[in-house]
């Protein structure tokens, strides 16, 4: 069996009321269509999926240039059957079957599809149906007295009796390609919507006495389509809860599974604890025993074992080794690499810098484009002045250097190991190992200044 996957995605998505094409709206940070493409490629990795697109086609194509896809344009949306008809010239000659999917039904699982493929006899038409308590809006599956599927009737064409049917058409089919090629040009649009209905291939299969094999999905949400933002939001909640459940089963504690969002590819070691209102984004790896405080955002980051991220920190593009403590209120930007046992405290911003083992930057500092050795201590309010208005420059600080509070380090700058920078120093030139650096700014004291000042003011008032 060689399977050609086809994804229908030409619809406008009117009910989204959006300038963004519907299939580019995101679920857990990833475009809806990308879920379906990934699934199609898992089920049939050797043939590029065909995607039927129409509305805002440029934008949609542009979003998936990194995928092997055959794009087929459907200029006018004249129905699902018409959409599939456009793909006929493109169907791989090697293919024996076509698997039809939808760009706005993101959570269809590979297991369900594989089951549909595996259980459908070679010369049969496979269809995925579902039995719903509220079947409104879907096409209904009509069966005969022997329980054989005879047709699908769209809601708009259904009479009162048909509307009571609870078995619906998910729109997902697995069809032998030879028959499909023959059937599609025969479809007509004699129905309420004046559309070419793909569902009418069932009538042709029945007429040719081709067996129709139906299965149901493992979970109802797999076949949920996104038509408006409220459906998108409820699918998001469902998907998030599924993922969190999966991680809980692997030994991660979430203080409140409903108040965590995972958008991207995240892995957790054992015994990680995650407090509330945490967002994970992009590629994230959390080592075992890490503690993630409330209201934090962790994006494209790797945490070693037993790292503690305290409340209200934003970590983006960082690599943090074991036993590091970060936050509260820290901001780590891309290119931050922190070695084991280092401490980064509150209101500290670090960008594109390497921080050595056991180094401490505990309060109110900016460290950019820097390399700090081990056991360095950076005092409160230290700023690396890495940008002169034209170029970025580097600051290099050796092991065991002590930097006093309120120090400005003007890059490019090298401070060699064991140097001691006194408080409130502006360091403009390189510092040799073991040296003490301070600026000569004497403290001037004028005694009785306040009293004299107040008297002056009083005189002014009398005048
Ligand atoms: C379709 C089915 C219905 C099923 C339902 C499941 C038909 C006639 N009806 O109805 O039985 O219960 O899906 O959700 O097939 N599309 C195109 N080009 C078109 C029209 C649609 O690409 O000309 C795409 C849409 O982008 C969408 C999908 O096909 O991804 C389904 O189209 P939609 O209009 O939502 O079909 P329904 O009326 O919901
Ligand atoms: Ca629909």
mmCIF file of N, CA, C and O and ligand atoms in Angstrom, residues 15 22 102 104-105 137-138 225-227, ligand 2:
data_model
loop_
_atom_site.group_PDB
_atom_site.id
_atom_site.type_symbol
_atom_site.label_atom_id
_atom_site.label_comp_id
_atom_site.label_asym_id
_atom_site.label_seq_id
_atom_site.Cartn_x
_atom_site.Cartn_y
_atom_site.Cartn_z
ATOM 1 N N UNK A 15 -15.611 32.435 9.957
ATOM 2 C CA UNK A 15 -16.031 32.619 11.355
ATOM 3 C C UNK A 15 -14.895 32.973 12.300
ATOM 4 O O UNK A 15 -15.114 33.280 13.458
ATOM 5 N N UNK A 22 -7.045 30.912 8.475
ATOM 6 C CA UNK A 22 -7.416 30.069 9.621
ATOM 7 C C UNK A 22 -6.351 29.029 9.959
ATOM 8 O O UNK A 22 -5.998 28.852 11.120
ATOM 9 N N UNK A 102 -7.853 17.275 6.870
ATOM 10 C CA UNK A 102 -8.320 18.660 6.848
ATOM 11 C C UNK A 102 -7.358 19.562 7.600
ATOM 12 O O UNK A 102 -6.912 19.227 8.703
ATOM 13 N N UNK A 104 -7.889 22.179 9.155
ATOM 14 C CA UNK A 104 -8.409 22.777 10.390
ATOM 15 C C UNK A 104 -8.881 21.715 11.388
ATOM 16 O O UNK A 104 -9.630 22.015 12.310
ATOM 17 N N UNK A 105 -8.437 20.492 11.192
ATOM 18 C CA UNK A 105 -8.714 19.413 12.168
ATOM 19 C C UNK A 105 -7.345 18.917 12.664
ATOM 20 O O UNK A 105 -6.829 17.911 12.183
ATOM 21 N N UNK A 137 -24.532 20.246 12.618
ATOM 22 C CA UNK A 137 -23.509 20.858 11.772
ATOM 23 C C UNK A 137 -22.754 19.854 10.919
ATOM 24 O O UNK A 137 -22.132 20.227 9.930
ATOM 25 N N UNK A 138 -22.802 18.597 11.299
ATOM 26 C CA UNK A 138 -22.047 17.581 10.559
ATOM 27 C C UNK A 138 -22.940 16.853 9.551
ATOM 28 O O UNK A 138 -24.163 16.796 9.711
ATOM 29 N N UNK A 225 -12.987 20.147 14.532
ATOM 30 C CA UNK A 225 -12.483 21.166 13.617
ATOM 31 C C UNK A 225 -12.484 22.514 14.302
ATOM 32 O O UNK A 225 -13.181 22.728 15.289
ATOM 33 N N UNK A 226 -11.668 23.419 13.785
ATOM 34 C CA UNK A 226 -11.634 24.772 14.319
ATOM 35 C C UNK A 226 -12.348 25.678 13.327
ATOM 36 O O UNK A 226 -11.884 25.857 12.203
ATOM 37 N N UNK A 227 -13.484 26.196 13.739
ATOM 38 C CA UNK A 227 -14.211 27.122 12.875
ATOM 39 C C UNK A 227 -14.221 28.532 13.425
ATOM 40 O O UNK A 227 -14.297 29.491 12.687
HETATM 41 CA CA1 LIG B 2 -16.261 22.360 8.751
#
